Coordinates of C-alpha atoms in Angstrom, one line a residue:
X1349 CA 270.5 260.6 276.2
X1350 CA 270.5 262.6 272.9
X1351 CA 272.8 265.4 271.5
X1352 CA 271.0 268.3 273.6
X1353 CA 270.9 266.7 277.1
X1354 CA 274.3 266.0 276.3
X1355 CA 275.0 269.6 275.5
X1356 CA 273.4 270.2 279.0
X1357 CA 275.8 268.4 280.7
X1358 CA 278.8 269.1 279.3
X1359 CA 278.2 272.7 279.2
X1360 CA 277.7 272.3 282.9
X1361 CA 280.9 271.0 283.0
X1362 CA 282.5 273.7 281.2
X1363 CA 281.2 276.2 283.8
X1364 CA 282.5 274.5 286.8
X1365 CA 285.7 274.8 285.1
X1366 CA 285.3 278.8 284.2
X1367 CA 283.7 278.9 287.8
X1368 CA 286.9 276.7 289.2
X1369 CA 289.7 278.6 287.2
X1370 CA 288.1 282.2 288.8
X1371 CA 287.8 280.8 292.1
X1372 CA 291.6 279.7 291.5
X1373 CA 292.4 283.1 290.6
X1374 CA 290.9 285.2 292.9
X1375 CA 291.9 283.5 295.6
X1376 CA 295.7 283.7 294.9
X1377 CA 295.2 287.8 293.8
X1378 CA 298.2 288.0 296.2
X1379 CA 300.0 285.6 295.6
X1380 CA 301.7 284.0 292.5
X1381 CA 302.6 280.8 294.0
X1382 CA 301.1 277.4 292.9
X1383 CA 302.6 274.9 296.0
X1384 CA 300.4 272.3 294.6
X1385 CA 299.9 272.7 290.6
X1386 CA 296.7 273.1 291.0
X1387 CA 296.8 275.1 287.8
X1388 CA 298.5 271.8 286.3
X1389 CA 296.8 268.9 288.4
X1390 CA 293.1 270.3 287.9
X1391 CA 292.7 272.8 285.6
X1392 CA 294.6 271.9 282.8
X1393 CA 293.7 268.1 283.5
X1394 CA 290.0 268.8 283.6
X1395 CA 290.2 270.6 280.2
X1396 CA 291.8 268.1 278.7
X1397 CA 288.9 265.7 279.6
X1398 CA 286.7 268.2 278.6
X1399 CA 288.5 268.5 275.0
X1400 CA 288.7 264.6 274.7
X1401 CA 284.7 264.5 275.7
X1402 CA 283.9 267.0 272.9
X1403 CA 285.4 265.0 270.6
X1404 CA 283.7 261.8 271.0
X1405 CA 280.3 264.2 271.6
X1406 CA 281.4 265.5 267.7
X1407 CA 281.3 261.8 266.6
X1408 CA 278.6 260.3 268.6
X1409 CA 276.1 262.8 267.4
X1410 CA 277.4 263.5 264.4
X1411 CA 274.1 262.5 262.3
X1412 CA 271.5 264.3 264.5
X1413 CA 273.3 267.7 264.8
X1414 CA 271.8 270.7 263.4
X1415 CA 273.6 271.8 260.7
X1416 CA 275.0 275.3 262.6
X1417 CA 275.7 273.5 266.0
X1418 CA 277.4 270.9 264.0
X1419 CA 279.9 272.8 261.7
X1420 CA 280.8 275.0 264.7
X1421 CA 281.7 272.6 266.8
X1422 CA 283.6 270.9 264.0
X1423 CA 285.3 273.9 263.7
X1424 CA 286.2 274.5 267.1
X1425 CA 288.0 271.2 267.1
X1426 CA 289.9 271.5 263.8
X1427 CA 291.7 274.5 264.8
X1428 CA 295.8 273.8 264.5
X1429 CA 295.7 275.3 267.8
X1430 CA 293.5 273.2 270.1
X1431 CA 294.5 269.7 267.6
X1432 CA 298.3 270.5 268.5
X1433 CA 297.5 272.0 272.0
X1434 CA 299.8 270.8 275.0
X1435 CA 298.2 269.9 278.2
X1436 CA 301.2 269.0 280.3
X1437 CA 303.4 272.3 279.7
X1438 CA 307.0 273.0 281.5
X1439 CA 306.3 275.3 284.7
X1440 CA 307.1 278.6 282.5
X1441 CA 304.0 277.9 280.2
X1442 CA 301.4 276.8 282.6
X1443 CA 299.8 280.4 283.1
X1444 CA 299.6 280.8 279.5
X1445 CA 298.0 277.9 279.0
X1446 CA 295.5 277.6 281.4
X1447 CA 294.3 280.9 280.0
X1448 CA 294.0 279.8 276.4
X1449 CA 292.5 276.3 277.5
X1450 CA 289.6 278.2 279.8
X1451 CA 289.2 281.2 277.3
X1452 CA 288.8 278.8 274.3
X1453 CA 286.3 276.6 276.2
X1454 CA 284.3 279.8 277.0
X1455 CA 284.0 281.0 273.9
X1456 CA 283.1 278.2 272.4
X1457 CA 280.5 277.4 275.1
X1458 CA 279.0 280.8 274.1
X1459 CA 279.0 280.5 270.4
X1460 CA 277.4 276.8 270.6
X1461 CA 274.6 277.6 273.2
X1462 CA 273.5 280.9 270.8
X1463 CA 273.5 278.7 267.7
X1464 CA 271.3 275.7 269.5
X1465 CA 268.9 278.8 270.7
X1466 CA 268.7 279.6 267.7
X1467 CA 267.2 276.3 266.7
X1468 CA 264.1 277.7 268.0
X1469 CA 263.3 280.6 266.4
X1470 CA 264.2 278.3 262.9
X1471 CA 261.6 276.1 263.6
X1472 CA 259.2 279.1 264.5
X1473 CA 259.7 280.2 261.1
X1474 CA 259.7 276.8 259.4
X1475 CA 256.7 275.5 261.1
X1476 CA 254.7 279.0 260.2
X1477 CA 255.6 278.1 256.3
X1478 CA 254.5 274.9 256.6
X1479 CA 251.2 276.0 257.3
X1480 CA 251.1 278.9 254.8
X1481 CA 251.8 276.5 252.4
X1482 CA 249.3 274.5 253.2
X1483 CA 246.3 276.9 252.9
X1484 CA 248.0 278.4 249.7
X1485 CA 248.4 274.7 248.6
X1486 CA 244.5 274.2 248.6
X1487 CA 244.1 277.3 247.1
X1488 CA 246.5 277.1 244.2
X1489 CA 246.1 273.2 243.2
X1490 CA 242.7 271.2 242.4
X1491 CA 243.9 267.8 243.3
X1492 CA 245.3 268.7 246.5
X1493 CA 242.1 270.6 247.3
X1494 CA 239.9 267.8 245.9
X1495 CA 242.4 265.2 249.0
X1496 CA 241.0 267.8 252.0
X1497 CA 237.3 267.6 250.7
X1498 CA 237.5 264.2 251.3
X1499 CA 239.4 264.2 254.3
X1500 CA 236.9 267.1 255.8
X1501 CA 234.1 264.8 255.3
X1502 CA 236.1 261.6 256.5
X1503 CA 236.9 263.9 259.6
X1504 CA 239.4 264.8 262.4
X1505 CA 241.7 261.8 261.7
X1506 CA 241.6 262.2 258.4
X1507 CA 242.8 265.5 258.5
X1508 CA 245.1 265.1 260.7
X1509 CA 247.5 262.4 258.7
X1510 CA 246.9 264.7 256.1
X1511 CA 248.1 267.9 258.2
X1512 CA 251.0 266.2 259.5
X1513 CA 252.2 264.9 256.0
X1514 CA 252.6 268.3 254.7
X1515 CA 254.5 269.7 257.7
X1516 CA 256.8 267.0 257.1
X1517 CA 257.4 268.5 253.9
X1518 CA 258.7 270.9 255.6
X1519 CA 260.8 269.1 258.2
X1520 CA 258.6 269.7 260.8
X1521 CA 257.3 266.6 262.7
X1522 CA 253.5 266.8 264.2
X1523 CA 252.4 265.1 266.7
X1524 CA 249.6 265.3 269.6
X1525 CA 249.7 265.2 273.2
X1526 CA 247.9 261.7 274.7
X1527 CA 249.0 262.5 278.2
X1528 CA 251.0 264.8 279.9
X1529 CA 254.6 262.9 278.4
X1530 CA 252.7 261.2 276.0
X1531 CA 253.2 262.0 272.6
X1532 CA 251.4 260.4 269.5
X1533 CA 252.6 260.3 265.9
X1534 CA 249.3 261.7 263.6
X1535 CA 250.1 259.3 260.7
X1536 CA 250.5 256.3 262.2
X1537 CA 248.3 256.8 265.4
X1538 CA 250.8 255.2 267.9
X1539 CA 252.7 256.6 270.4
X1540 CA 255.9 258.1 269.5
X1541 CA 258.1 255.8 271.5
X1542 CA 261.2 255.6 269.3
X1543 CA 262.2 259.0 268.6
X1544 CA 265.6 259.0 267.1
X1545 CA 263.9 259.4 263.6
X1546 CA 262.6 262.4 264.5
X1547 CA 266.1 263.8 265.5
X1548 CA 267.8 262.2 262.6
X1549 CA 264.8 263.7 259.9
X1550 CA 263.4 267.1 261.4
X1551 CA 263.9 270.5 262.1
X1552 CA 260.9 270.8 264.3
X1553 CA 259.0 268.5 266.5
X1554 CA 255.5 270.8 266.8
X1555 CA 252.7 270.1 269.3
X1556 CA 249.2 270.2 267.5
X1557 CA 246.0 269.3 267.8
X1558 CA 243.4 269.3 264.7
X1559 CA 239.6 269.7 264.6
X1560 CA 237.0 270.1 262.1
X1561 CA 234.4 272.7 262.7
X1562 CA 231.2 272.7 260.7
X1563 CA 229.3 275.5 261.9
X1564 CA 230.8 279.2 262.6
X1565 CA 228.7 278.8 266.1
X1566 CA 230.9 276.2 267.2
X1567 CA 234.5 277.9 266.6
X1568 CA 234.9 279.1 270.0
X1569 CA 233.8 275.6 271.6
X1570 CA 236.2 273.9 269.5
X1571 CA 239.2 275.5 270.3
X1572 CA 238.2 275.4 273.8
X1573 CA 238.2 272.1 273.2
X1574 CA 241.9 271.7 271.3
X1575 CA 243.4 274.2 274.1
X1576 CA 242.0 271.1 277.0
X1577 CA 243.7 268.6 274.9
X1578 CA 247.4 270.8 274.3
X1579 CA 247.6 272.0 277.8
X1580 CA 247.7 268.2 279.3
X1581 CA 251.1 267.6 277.4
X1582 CA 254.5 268.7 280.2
X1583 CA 256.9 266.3 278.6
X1584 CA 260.7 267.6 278.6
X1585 CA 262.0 268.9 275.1
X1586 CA 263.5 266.6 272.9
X1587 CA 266.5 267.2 271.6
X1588 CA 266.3 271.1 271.1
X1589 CA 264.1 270.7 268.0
X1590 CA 260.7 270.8 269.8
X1591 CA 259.4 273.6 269.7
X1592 CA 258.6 274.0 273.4
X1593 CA 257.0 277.5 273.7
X1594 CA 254.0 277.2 271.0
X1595 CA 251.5 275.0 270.4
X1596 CA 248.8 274.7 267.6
X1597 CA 245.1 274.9 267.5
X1598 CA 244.1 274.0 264.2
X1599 CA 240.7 274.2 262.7
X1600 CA 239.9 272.8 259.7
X1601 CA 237.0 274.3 257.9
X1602 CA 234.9 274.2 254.9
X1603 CA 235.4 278.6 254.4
X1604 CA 237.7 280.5 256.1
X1605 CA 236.8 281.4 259.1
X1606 CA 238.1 284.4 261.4
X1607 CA 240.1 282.8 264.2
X1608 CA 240.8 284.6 267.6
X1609 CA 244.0 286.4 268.6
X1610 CA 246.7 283.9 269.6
X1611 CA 247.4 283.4 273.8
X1612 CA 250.2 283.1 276.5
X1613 CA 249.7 281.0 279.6
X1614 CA 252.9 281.2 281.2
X1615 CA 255.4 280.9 278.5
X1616 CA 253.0 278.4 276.7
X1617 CA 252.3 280.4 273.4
X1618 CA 248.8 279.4 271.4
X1619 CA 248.4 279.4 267.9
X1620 CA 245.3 279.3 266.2
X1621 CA 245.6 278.6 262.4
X1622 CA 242.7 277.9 260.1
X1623 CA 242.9 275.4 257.4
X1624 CA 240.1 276.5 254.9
X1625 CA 239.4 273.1 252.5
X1626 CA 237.1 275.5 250.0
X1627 CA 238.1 278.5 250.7
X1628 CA 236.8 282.0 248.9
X1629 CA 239.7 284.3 247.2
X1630 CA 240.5 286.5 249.5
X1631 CA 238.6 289.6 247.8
X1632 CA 235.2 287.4 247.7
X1633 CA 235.8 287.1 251.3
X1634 CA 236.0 290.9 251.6
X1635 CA 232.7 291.2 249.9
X1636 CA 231.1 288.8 251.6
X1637 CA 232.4 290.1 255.3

């Protein structure tokens, strides 16, 4: 299990406890009695396990955290508050703290699922630098044009290492889909079977799938091709850093070429992105179109 299927499951548990507490609640609206401290026996008991279980979570996954889940939860835990909180309170106290225990649990649960969400959207944006730089990279520096030359003529593999280097640059980890969980690392050609480097190195874990097109006439048969090859791949997300909803078509060409709009099949969003290894300024382009 890694720190997000973790997540999962103790957020679960966090919600039967909200969902416990209100079902406690409402069903003594008219009554104040508490014959059998359930308030003290179960609630207060199963937020205490849930405090103790966030702390070992804290320290088990300490490494492979993203940075904003990691420092919120850290703060959550360092408050004087919760560190000197008292689970087994004199019969006087109990309501007041059952509310704080419940209420601090469901605010937390709501802060750290926003920040993890937000995981997402950061390797959006990280992932569509990566590739910016990468055609502004060929553009703006001779040797690194004169590597995807070469690796154009060596072909698909070729470019791909290459492809996948520079994203990792970046923090974002390429891979391609082999079967429908099977993913395969584009440097080393072998299935990603260990992927705790991954969680403890990257900010993004991207789905791609590179192709070399020599000939305009063959664009569209291509990425037909690519698209095939992507929409095999159903494995789970790992970790919160893949970036489940898109996945990359990219065409590697000798000039740029004009790709088509991007596509949604179901919430499957696909990118196509042109890697131009001589490519035209862009006003020689315009002259040329």
């Amino acid at each position: 299990m890694n720190w997000y299927q973790e997540w999962r499951a103790l957020s679960a548990r966090i919600q039967g406890l909200l969902d416990a507490g209100s079902f406690f609640y409402s069903a003594a609206e008219h009554s104040s009695s508490d014959n059998l401290s359930v308030r003290k026996k179960i609630l207060l008991t199963n937020a205490e396990k849930i405090f103790s279980s966030l702390t070992k979570y804290l320290k088990e996954y300490e490494s492979t955290f993203p940075e904003g889940a990691f420092e919120s939860l850290k703060r959550f835990l360092e408050q004087p508050d919760i560190i000197n909180f008292n689970f087994r309170p004199d019969q006087g106290q109990i309501r007041g703290h059952v509310q704080f225990a419940l209420t601090s649990l469901a605010a937390f649960q709501s802060e750290f699922s926003y920040i993890i969400a937000d995981t997402q959207a950061l390797a959006l944006r990280i992932t569509e630098r990566a590739f910016a730089h990468l055609q502004r990279s060929i553009i703006a520096d001779d040797e690194i044009k004169k590597k995807w030359l070469s690796a154009f003529d060596e072909g698909e593999p070729k470019c791909e290492k290459l492809g996948a280097l520079h994203l990792l640059l970046h923090g974002v980890w390429a891979f391609k889909a082999y079967a429908e969980k099977g993913r395969t690392d584009l440097i080393l050609n072998e299935p990603l079977s260990d992927t705790s480097i991954i969680e403890k190195s990257s900010t993004a874990l991207v789905l791609t799938e590179w192709k070399v097109v020599r000939q305009n006439n063959k664009l569209e048969a291509t990425i037909r091709e690519a698209y095939e090859q992507t929409k095999i791949y159903t494995a789970g997300v790992l970790s919160g850093i893949e970036l489940a909803n898109y996945r990359y078509l990219v065409m590697v060409s000798k000039k740029s070429m004009k790709m088509p709009a991007d596509f949604m099949e179901g919430t499957i969003i696909y990118r196509h992105i042109n890697v131009p290894v001589d490519p035209d300024t862009p006003s020689k382009e315009a002259k040329n179109s």
